[in-house]
Structures are given as C-alpha cells and as structure tokens.
Coordinates of C-alpha atoms and ligand atoms in Angstrom, one line a residue:
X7 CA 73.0 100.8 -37.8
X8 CA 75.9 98.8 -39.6
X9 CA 78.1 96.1 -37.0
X10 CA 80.8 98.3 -36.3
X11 CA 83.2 95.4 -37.9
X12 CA 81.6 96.1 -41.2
X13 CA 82.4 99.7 -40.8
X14 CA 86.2 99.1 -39.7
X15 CA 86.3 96.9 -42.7
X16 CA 84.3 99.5 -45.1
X17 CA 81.6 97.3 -46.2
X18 CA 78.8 98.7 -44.6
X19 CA 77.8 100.7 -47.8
X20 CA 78.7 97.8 -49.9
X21 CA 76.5 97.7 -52.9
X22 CA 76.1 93.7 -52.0
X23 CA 75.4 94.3 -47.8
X24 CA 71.7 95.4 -46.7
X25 CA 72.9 96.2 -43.5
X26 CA 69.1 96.7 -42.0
X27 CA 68.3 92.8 -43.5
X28 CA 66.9 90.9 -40.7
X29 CA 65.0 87.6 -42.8
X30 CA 66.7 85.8 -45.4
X31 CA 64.5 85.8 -49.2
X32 CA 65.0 85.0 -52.5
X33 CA 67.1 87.8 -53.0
X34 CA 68.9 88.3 -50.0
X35 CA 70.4 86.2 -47.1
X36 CA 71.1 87.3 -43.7
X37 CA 74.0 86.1 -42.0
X38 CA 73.8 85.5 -38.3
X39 CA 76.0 85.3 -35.3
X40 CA 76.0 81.2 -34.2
X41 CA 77.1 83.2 -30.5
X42 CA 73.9 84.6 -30.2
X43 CA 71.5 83.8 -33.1
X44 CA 71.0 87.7 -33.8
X45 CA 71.6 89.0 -37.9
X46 CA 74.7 90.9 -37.9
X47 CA 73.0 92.2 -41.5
X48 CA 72.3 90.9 -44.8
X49 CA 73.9 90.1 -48.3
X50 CA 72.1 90.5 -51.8
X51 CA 72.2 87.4 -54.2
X52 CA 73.2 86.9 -57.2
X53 CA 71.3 85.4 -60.0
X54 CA 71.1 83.9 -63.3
X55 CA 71.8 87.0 -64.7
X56 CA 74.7 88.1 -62.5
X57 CA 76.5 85.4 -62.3
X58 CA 76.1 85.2 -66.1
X59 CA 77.7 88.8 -66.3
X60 CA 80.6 87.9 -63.7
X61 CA 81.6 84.7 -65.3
X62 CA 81.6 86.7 -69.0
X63 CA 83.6 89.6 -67.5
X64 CA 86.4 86.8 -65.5
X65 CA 86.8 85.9 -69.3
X66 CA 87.5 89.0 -70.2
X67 CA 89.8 89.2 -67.3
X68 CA 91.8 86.3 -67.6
X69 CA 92.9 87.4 -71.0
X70 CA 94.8 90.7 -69.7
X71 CA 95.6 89.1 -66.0
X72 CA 97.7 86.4 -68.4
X73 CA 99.7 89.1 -70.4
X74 CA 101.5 89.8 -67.1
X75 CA 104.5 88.4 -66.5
X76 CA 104.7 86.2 -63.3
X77 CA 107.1 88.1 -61.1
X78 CA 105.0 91.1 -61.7
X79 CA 101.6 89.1 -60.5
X80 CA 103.9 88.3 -57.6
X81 CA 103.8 91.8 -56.8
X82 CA 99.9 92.4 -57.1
X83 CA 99.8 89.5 -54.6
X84 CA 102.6 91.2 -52.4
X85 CA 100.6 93.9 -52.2
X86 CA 97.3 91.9 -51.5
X87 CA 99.7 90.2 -48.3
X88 CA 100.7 93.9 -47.1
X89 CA 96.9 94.7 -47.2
X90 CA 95.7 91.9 -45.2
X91 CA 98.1 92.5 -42.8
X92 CA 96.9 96.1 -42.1
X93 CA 93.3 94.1 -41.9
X94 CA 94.2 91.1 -40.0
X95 CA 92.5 91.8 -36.5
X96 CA 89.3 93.2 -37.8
X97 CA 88.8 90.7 -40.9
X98 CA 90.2 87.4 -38.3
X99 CA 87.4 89.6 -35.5
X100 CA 84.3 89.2 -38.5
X101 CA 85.3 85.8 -39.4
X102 CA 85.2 85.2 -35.7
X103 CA 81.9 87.1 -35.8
X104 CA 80.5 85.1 -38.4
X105 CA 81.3 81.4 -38.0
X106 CA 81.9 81.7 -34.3
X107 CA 85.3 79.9 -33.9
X108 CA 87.8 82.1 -31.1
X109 CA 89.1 85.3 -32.0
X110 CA 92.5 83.8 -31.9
X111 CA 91.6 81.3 -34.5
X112 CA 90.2 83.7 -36.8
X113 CA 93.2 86.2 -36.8
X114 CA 95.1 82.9 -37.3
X115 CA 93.2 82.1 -40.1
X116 CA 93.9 85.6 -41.6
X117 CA 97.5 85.1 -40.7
X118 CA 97.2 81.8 -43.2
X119 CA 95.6 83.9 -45.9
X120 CA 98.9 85.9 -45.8
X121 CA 101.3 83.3 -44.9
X122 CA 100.4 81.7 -48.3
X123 CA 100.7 85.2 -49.9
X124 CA 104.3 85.5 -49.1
X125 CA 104.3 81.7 -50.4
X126 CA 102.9 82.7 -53.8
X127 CA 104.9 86.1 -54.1
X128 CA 108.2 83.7 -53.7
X129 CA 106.3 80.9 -56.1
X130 CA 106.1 83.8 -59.1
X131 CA 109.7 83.4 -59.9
X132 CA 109.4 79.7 -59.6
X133 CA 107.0 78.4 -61.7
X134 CA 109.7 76.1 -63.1
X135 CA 109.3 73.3 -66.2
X136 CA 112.2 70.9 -66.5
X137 CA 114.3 70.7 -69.6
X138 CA 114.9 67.0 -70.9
X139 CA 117.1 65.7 -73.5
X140 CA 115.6 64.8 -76.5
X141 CA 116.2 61.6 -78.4
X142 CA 116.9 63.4 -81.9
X143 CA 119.8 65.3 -83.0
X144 CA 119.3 69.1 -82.8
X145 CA 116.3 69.2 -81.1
X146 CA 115.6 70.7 -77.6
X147 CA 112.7 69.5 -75.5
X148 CA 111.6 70.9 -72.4
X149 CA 107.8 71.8 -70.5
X150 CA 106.5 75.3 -69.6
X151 CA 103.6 75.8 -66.9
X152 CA 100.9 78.3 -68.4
X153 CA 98.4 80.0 -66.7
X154 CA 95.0 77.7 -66.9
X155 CA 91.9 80.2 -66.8
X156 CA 89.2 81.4 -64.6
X157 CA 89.3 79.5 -61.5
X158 CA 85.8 78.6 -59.6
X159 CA 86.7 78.5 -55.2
X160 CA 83.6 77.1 -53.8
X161 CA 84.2 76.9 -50.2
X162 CA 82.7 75.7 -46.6
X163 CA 81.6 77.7 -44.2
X164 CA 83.8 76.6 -41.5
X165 CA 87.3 78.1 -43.3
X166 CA 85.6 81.6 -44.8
X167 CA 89.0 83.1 -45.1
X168 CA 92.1 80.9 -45.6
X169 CA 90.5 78.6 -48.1
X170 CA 90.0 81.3 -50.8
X171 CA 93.8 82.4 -50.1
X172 CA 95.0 79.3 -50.4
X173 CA 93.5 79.0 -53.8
X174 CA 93.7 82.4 -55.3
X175 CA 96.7 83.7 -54.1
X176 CA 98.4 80.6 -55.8
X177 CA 95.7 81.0 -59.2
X178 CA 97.0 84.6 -59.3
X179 CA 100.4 84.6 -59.9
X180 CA 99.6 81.3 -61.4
X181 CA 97.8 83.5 -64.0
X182 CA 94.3 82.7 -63.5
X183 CA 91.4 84.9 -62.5
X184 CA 89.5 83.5 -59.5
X185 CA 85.7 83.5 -58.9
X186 CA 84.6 82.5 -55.4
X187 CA 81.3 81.2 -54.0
X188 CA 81.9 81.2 -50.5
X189 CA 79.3 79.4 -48.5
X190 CA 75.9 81.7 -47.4
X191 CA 77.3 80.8 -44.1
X192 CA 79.7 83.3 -44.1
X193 CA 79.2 85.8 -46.8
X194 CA 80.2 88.5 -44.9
X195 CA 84.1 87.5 -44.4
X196 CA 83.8 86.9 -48.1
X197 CA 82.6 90.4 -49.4
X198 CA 85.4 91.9 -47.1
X199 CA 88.1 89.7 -47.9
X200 CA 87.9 89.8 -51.7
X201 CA 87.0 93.5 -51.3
X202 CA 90.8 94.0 -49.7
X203 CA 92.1 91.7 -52.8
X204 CA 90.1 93.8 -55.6
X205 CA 91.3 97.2 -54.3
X206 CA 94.5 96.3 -54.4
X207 CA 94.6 94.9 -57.8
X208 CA 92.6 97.4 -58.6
X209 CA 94.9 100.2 -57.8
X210 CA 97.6 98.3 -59.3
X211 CA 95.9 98.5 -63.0
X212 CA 94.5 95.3 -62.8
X213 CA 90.4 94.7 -63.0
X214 CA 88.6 91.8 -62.4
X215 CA 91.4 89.3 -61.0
X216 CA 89.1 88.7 -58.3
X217 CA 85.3 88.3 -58.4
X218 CA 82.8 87.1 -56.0
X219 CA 79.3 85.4 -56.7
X220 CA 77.1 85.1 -54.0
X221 CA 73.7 83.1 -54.3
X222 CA 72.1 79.7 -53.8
X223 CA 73.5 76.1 -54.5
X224 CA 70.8 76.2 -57.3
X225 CA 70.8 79.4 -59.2
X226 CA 74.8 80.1 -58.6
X227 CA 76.4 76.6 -57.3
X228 CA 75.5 74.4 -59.6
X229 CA 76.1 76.8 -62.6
X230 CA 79.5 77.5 -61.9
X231 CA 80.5 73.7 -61.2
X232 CA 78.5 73.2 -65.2
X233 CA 80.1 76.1 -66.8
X234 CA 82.9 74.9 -69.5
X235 CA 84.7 78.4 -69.1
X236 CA 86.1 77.2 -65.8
X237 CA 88.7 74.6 -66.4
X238 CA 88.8 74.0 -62.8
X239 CA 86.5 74.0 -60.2
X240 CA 88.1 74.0 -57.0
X241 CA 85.8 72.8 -54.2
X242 CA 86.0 72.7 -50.5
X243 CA 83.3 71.0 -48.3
X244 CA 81.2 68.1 -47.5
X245 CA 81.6 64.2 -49.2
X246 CA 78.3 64.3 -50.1
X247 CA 78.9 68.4 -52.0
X248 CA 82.7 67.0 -53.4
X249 CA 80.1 63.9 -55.2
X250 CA 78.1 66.0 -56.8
X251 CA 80.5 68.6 -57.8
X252 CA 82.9 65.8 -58.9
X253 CA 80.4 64.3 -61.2
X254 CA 79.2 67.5 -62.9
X255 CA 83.0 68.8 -63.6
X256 CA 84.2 65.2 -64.9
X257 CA 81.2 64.8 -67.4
X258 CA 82.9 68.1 -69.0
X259 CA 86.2 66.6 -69.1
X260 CA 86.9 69.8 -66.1
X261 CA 89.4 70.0 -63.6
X262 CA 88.6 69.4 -60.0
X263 CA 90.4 69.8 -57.0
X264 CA 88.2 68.7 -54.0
X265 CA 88.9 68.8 -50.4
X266 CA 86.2 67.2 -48.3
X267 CA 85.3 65.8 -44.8
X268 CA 87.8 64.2 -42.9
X269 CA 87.2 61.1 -40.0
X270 CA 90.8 62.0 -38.5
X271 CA 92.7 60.1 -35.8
X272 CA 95.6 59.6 -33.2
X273 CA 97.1 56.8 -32.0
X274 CA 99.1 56.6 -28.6
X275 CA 101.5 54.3 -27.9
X276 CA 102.3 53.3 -24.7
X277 CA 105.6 54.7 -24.8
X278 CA 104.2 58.3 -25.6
X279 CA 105.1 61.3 -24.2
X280 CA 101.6 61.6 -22.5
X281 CA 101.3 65.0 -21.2
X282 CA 102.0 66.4 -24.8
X283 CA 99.5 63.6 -26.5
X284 CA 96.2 65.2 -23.8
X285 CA 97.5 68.7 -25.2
X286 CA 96.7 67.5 -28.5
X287 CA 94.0 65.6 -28.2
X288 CA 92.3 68.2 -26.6
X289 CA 93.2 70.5 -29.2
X290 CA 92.3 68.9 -31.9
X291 CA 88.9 67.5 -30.5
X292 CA 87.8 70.0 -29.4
X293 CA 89.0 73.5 -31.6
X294 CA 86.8 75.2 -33.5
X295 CA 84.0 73.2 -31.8
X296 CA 84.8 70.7 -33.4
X297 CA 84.1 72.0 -36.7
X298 CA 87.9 71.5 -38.7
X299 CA 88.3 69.1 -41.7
X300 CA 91.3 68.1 -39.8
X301 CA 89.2 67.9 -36.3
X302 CA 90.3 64.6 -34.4
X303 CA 87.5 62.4 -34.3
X304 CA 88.9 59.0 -33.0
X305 CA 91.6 58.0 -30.3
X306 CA 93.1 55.1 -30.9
X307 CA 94.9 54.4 -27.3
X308 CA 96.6 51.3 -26.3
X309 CA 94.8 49.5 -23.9
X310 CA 97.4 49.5 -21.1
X311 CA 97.3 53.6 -20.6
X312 CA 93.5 54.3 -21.9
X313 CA 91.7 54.4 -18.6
X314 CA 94.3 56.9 -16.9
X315 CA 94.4 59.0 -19.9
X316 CA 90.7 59.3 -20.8
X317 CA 91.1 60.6 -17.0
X318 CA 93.1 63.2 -17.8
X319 CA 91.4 64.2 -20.6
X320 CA 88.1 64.1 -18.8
X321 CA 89.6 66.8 -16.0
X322 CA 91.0 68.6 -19.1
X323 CA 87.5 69.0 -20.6
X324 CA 85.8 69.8 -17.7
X325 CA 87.7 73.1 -17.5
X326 CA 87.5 74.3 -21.0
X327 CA 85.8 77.6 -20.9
X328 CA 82.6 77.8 -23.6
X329 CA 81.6 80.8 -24.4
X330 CA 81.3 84.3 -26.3
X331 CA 84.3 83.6 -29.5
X332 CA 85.1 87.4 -29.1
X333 CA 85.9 87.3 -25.8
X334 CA 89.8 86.2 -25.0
X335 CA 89.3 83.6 -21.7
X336 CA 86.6 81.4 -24.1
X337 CA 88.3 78.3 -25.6
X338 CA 85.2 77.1 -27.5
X339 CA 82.9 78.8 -29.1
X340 CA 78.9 77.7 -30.9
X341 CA 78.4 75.6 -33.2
X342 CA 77.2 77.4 -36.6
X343 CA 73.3 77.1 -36.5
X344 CA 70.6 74.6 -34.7
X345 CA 71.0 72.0 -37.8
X346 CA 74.4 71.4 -36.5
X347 CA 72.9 71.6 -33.0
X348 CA 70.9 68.5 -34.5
X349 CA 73.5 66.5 -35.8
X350 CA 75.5 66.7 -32.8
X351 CA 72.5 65.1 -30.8
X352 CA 71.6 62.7 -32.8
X353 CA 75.5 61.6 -33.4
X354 CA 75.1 61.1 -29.5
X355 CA 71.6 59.1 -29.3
X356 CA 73.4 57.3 -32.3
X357 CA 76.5 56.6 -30.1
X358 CA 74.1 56.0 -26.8
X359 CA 72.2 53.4 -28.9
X360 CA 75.0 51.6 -30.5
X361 CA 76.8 51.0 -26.7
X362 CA 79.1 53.2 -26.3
X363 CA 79.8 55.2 -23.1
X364 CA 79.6 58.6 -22.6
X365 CA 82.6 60.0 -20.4
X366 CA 81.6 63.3 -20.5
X367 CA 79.6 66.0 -22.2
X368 CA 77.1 64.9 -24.1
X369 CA 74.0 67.7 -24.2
X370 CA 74.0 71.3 -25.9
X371 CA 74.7 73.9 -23.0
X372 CA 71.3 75.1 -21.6
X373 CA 70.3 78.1 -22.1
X374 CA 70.1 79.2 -18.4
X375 CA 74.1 78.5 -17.9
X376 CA 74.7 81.0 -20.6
X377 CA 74.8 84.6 -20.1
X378 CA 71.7 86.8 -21.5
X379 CA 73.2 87.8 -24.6
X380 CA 74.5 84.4 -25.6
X381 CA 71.1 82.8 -25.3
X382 CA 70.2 82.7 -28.7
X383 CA 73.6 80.8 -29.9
X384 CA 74.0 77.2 -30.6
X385 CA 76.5 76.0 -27.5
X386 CA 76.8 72.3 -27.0
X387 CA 79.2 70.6 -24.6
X388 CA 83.0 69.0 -26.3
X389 CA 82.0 65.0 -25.7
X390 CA 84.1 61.7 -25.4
X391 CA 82.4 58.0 -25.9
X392 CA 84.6 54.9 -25.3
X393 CA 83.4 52.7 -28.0
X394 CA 82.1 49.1 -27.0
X395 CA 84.6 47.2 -28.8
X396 CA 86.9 47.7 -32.2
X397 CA 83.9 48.9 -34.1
X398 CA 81.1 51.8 -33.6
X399 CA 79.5 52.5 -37.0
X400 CA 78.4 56.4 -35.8
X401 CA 82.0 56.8 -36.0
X402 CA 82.8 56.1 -39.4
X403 CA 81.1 59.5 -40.3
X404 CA 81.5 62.8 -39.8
X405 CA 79.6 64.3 -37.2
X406 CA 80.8 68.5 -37.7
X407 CA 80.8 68.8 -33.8
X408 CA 83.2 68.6 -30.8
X409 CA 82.4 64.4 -30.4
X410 CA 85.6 62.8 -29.7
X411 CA 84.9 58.1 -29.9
X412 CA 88.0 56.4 -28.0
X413 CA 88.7 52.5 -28.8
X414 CA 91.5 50.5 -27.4
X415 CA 94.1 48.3 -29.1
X416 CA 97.1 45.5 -27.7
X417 CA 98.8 46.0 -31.0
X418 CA 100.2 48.5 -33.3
X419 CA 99.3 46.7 -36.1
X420 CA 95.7 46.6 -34.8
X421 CA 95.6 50.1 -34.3
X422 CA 96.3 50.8 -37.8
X423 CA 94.2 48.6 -39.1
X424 CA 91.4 50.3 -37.1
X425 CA 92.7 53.9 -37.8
X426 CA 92.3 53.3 -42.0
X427 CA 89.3 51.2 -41.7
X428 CA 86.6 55.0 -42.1
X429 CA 85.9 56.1 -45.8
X430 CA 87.8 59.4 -44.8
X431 CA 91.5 60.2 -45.4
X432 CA 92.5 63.8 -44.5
X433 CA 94.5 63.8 -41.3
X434 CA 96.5 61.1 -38.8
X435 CA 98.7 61.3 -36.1
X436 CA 100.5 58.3 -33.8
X437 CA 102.5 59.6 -30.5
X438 CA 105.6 57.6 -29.7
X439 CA 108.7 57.8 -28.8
X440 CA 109.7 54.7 -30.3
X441 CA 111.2 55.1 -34.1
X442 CA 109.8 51.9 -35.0
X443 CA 106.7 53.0 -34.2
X444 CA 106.8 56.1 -36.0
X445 CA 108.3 54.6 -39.0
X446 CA 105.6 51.9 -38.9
X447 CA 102.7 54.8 -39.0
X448 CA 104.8 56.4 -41.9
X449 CA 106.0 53.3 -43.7
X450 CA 107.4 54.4 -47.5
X451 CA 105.0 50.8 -48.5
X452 CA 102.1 53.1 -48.3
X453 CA 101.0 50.7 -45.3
X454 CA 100.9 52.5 -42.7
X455 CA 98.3 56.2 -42.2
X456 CA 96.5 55.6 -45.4
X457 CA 95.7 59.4 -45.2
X458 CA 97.1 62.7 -46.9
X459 CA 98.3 64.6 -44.0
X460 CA 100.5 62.2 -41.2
X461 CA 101.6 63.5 -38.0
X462 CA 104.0 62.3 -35.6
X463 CA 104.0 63.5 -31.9
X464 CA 101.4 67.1 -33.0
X465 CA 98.0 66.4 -33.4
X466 CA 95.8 66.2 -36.5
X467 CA 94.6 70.0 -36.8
X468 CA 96.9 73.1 -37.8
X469 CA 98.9 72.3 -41.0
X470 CA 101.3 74.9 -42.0
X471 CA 100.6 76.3 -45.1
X472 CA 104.7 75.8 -47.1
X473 CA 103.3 71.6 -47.2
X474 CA 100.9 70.5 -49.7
X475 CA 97.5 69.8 -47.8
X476 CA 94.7 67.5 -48.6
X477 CA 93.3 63.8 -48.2
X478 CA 92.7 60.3 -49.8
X479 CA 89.6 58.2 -50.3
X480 CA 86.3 60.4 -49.4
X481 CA 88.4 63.2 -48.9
X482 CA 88.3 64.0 -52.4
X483 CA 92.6 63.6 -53.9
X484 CA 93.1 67.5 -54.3
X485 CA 96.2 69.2 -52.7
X486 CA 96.6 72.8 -52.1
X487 CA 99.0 75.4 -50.0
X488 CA 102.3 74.5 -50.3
X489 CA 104.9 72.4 -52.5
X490 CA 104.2 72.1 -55.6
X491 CA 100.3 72.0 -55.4
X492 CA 100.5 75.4 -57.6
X493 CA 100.5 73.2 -60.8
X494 CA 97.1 72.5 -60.2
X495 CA 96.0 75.8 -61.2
X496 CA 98.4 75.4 -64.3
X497 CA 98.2 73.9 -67.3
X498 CA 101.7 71.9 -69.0
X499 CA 102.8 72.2 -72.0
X500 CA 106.0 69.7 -73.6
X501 CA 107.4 71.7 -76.2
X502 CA 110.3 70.2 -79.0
X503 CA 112.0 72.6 -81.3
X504 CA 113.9 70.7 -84.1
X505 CA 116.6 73.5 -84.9
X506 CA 118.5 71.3 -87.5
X507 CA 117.4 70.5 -90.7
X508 CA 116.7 66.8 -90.7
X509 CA 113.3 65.4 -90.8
X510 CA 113.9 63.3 -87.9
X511 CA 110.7 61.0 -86.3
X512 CA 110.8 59.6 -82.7
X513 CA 111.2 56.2 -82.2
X514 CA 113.6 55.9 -84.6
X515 CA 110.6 55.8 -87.2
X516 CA 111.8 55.7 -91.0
X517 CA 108.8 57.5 -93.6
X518 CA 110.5 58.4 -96.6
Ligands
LIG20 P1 78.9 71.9 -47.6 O1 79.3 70.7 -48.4 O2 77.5 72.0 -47.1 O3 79.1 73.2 -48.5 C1 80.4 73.6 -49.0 C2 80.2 74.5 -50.2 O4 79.7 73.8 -51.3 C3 79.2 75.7 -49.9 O5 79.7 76.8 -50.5 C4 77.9 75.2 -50.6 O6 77.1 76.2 -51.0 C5 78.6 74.5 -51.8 N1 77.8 73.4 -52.5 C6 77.1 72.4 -51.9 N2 76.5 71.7 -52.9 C7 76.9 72.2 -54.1 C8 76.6 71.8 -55.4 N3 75.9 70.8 -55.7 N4 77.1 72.6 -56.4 C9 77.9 73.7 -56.1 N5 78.2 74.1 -54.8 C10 77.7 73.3 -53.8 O7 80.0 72.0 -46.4 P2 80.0 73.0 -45.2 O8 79.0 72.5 -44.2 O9 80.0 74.4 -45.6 O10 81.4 72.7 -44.6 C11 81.8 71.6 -43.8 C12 82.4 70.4 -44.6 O11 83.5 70.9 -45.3 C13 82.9 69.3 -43.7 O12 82.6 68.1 -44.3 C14 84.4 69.6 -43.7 O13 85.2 68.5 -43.4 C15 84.6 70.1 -45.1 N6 85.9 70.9 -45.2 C16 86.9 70.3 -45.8 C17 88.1 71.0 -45.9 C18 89.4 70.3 -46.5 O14 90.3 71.1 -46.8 N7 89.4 69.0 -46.8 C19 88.2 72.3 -45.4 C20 87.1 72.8 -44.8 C21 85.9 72.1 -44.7

C-alpha cells in the first residue's frame, strides 16, 4: 500500500517510486520518515546509463525550449505557479513527511516555490540589457541577455522544494532547461514536484524543460558537476559539497553558483526592543530543528541584559512543543536521520569539553517521552550554551541541529568583531533601536555584517524571495531568488552595429 500523500500527489505508480521498497540497494533508495524512522517507500536510481540519456535529451531540449520567446516561457511558468497552488497542502504535507520540518513550514516552502513563480512570470518581460553610446560615429552599442543552457540544481536535503524553484523557475523563462539532483534525502518531494512542473510544460507543447536524475554522489553527482554540457552547475549544500563541486566546475572553465552552510548571528543591543529580539531568537534557533542555512547559531548579547534574557529565552524553550511535524500544536519536529542525531551530541560533548555551559537542553528526547509511534524518529532537545569567554571553537562550525552558543560583549564594536570572526557568511541580524547602531551593523564601508543577508530588528531565517539571497566567505558567493540574480542563469552578449560606412577602430586607432 502506497502513503496516501503519494496517491493525492499521483506518484504512487511512478515509474521511479517502488512503493513496497523497505531497504535501500544499489538500485534503489528508500526514503524514510525522520518522525518515526519507518520507509514511507522507495525510489529507483539512476545510473551511468540514465543519466547519460537525460543529460543527451536536456540538450535536445534546450535547443527548442530557447526558440521560445520569453514572455511566452513566462506563461509555461504561470502555469507551473497555478499548478502548485492547486498542490500546495499535499506537496508542503510530503515535504513535511519527508524531511520532518512542521507542516506549516513545508506549505510555506511550497508557497516560496510559487512566490518566485509569479517573480519569474513578471521577470519574462524583463530580461533587460542596457543600451550605451558608442564612441564611433554611426554605430549603436548595447548588451542582450541569452538563454545559457542546461542548468544542473543539485540541492540539500533540508530545502527539497523551494531550492529547485528558486532556480528553475528563474532558468526557465531564463531559457534554460533544468536538471535536478535533489538529495536522496528527500527524493520523494523531488519526483512530485518536478512531476507537477513536467505536466504542465508538457501540456503546453513543451518536453523536457524539466528533468530529474536521481542516484548516488558517485554514479550521478559527480558526473553532472564534470559534464561540459552544463554551463552552470548550481549547488546548494554543505562547505565541504560547495569545495568539491567548486573545484570540479572551475577546472572546466563552468559556471557555479553555490550556496553553502551558514554560522549566522544576532546581536542585541541594550536598547532593543527585547520582547521582539526572544521571538526571534527563538525562531530562528530553533525552526526547522535547527536545520536552516539561515538557522541562528550565535547570540551576541550585551553583557548588561544577557543574564535576564537568556532567562527568558530559557522559559521560552522550555515550552516549545516537540513532536509529530504533521500534527499542528508541534513547533519542532526530528532531526533527519541518527547521523545528525550524532553530530548534535558530539557538538554538545564538544561544547561541554571546551567550558561552556549548558542552560538548557542538551540530550536527544528519550524514547520513553515520546509517543509509540514516534519512537523510531530522531528527536533531540533545542539547546543554549553560554560560551566561557569571547571565543568557543565548536562554534565556529556548523553543527545542522537546534544548538544555539550565547557570548557577551561591552561594545558594539566588539560585537562585530566577534559576529564576522566564523568562516561562514550567509545571514546576520543586530536589534536596536538606536540608528547608529543599525547603521554601524549596515555601514556602506563594508565594515560592519560581513555577510550576504543583514537583518535589522527580524531575525536571521525567512528571507523573502523578491531580494537576492545568498552569502560570503564559506558560504560559497552565489545569489539567487530575487533582484537581478536571474542573470546568473544568462549569458551577456555586447553587441556594436556600425551602420555608416566608415571603417572606424576604437580608441581612436588609425590602420590604413
Ligand atoms: P550535503 O552537502 O551533504 O548535500 C547537498 C547535495 O550535494 C546533495 O544533493 C548531495 O548528494 C550533493 N553532493 C554532495 N557531494 C557532492 C559531490 N561531490 N558532487 C555532486 N553532488 C554532491 O548537504 P545536506 O546535508 O543535504 O544539507 C545541509 C547543508 O546545506 C548545510 O550545510 C546547509 O547550511 C546547506 N544549505 C545551504 C543553503 C543556502 O542557500 N546557502 C540552503 C539549504 C542548505
């Protein structure tokens, strides 16, 4: 029997599910519910040969998908939108399902998959060049934006929905065909959601815009990241993935656009508004379990107002509600699997041994609190350390897990100095209600938040998808969503047209 999600979502008869699955092998991997450790069914791989046929026929694809004018990619994507909407409860229900954040996080993430579809529909009649005068008589210069080719998404496990909008919604009316390897994590939310993308384009006259390969790092991965026929290799995950992947693409002279880990933090000023800084804090620590790129990691709290607020935000934690994701009252749900059940432990012996304090938390939630059914998930408790001092090196990494580290500061200065000093740029935030302040943290010298994303009274996680959203440093450089990160996914061409008859050179240059 097929998880009745799968049926709502009409991949139970997929050619790729193996609904009865219940081991992973060489050829099939079986995705499992982090609430309760059971198979919800399993997913065939791709291999050499596959892959080999889906990155031919994305070719193929890319050569008609091109022909079409923008505005009239706009409306396959419209479409795509409309169709997602009709989806979202069920699709944001299996991506809860599958990677175990709240329901109401994964019908938000759904909601961003078509937020940045109405983006991109509105971005097909934009898809400006500028015009710029030229320096010789009769001639005109200006740039165009053409489309680029097939795209390759690889994505994390933790964002099995929004990150493959965000990238081929824009690559479509961008021009580009899109082939995604979501994570094995999640494969699940991947066959559905590009299933409900294919259809459409489908029914619109358009094959192949959209194409999935599912399989290993080794036989799938690492092939896509080598192959010359994807100019850009857009890739969303770990620091030590975004390496690898970053290596491989540059010795081709490819594209890359990475987003990696994040080591994101707040500051709070003494003059914050406090009761919305706790909201946020707690938000941001402890959402998704922890598991966000844009997760905060680190408080930074003036020393004057730390003790009463790590108070508060003690109480606050001790009445989050852990629990099924699919039920409504739970707040936080599992961690994905017992690996991360690992690193969160050890990320707390690490923290025990190098002298910080633990405030509250600190263990995964036995067993025997949970309820039956639950048992078999991968529950730990959201966590706060106060560091020792300025400086706790398990801190300067990313732990994927609901561990929040405070440290104190006298000065602002101080603060930010501690706040830039991880390898990590993704997110920051300072609350204040002082404009100094706030311009400090957002100084136009580049000297304040050395990080891509900079937040000022809301907390680190959330972005909206019309900004352009990415980090700095480890993070990887890439920028996608919003603004005008669609030129990623484009390639520029300067064109002159001499229309006179002179033989003019630039420069002023004289060859006769
Ligand atoms: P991961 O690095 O383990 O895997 C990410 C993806 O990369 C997977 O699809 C994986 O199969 C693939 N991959 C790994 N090595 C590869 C290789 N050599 N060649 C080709 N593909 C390879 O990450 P994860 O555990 O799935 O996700 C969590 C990480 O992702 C965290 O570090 C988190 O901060 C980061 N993340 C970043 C963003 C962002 O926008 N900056 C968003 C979501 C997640």
């Amino acid at each position: 029997m097929s998880h009745p999600l799968l049926e709502r979502l009409g991949i139970a008869e997929h050619p790729r599910v193996v609904a009865s699955a219940t081991e992973s092998s060489d050829r099939v991997v079986v995705s499992y519910s982090p609430a309760t450790g059971q198979p919800i069914a399993g997913v065939r791989l791709d291999d050499e040969g596959s892959y080999e046929q889906t990155a031919a026929s994305a070719v193929e694809a890319f050569k008609r998908w091109r022909e079409v004018p923008a505005p009239k990619r706009g409306q396959v994507v419209r479409a795509i939108g409309d169709a997602l909407r009709e989806q979202l409860e069920p699709l944001g229900e299996l991506v809860a399902l599958e990677v175990g954040k709240i329901r109401a996080e994964g019908i938000g993430e759904v909601q961003e998959t078509v937020d940045i579809a109405d983006f991109a529909v509105g971005l097909s009649r934009q898809l400006y060049g500028l015009t710029m005068p030229s320096e010789r008589p009769e001639h005109r210069m200006y740039e165009q934006w053409l489309p680029l080719g097939p795209i390759g998404v690889i994505t994390a496990f933790n964002f099995p929905n929004a990150v493959w909008g965000w990238n081929a919604m824009l690559a479509a009316v961008c021009g580009d065909v899109t082939v995604w390897k979501p994570s094995l994590l999640a494969p699940l939310t991947a066959i559905a959601t590009n299933k409900i993308a294919q259809d459409v384009a489908e029914a619109m006259g358009h094959d192949g815009i959209f194409q999935l390969v599912i399989g290993t790092d080794e036989a799938v991965g690492k092939r896509l990241v080598a192959d010359r026929r994807f100019p850009l290799i857009s890739a969303t995950g770990s620091c030590r993935m975004g390496r690898a992947v970053g290596q491989v693409v540059a010795s081709r002279l490819g594209r890359c656009l990475l987003e990696l880990g994040g080591n994101n933090g707040i500051i709070v000023e003494p003059d914050a508004d406090l009761d919305l800084a706790v909201k946020s804090v707690v938000f941001g620590a402890v959402g998704t379990c922890g598991q966000r790129c844009t997760t905060t990691r680190r408080l930074i709290i003036h020393e004057s107002i730390a003790d009463a607020f790590v108070d508060k935000l003690a109480s606050a934690y001790r009445t989050i509600r852990i629990g099924d994701p699919l039920e409504t009252s739970t707040l936080v749900g599992p961690l994905i699997n017992e690996q991360a059940v690992a690193s969160f432990e050890r990320a707390v012996s690490a923290a025990r041994e190098q002298g910080a304090t633990l405030v509250v938390g600190g263990s995964r939630v036995a067993p025997s609190e949970l309820p039956e059914h639950l048992r078999g998930g991968h529950y730990v408790q959201p966590t706060i350390f106060r560091a020792p001092g300025s400086s706790l090196p398990i801190a300067m990494e990313e732990t994927f897990a609901p561990i929040l580290y405070v440290f104190t500061y006298s000065r602002l200065e101080e603060a930010l100095e501690m706040h830039n000093s991880v390898d990590q740029g993704l997110s920051s935030a300072i609350f204040t209600s002082s404009v100094r302040s706030a311009e400090r943290f957002l100084s136009p010298s580049g000297s304040g938040s050395d990080c891509g994303l900079a937040y000022v009274n809301l907390g680190t996680s959330g972005a909206e998808i019309g900004g352009a959203f990415g980090g700095e440093k480890d993070t990887g450089g890439g920028r996608e969503s919003g603004s005008d990160a669609w030129k990623a996914y484009m390639r520029r061409q300067t064109c002159t047209i001499n229309f006179g008859e002179q033989f003019a050179l630039a420069q002023g240059i004289r060859f006769e």
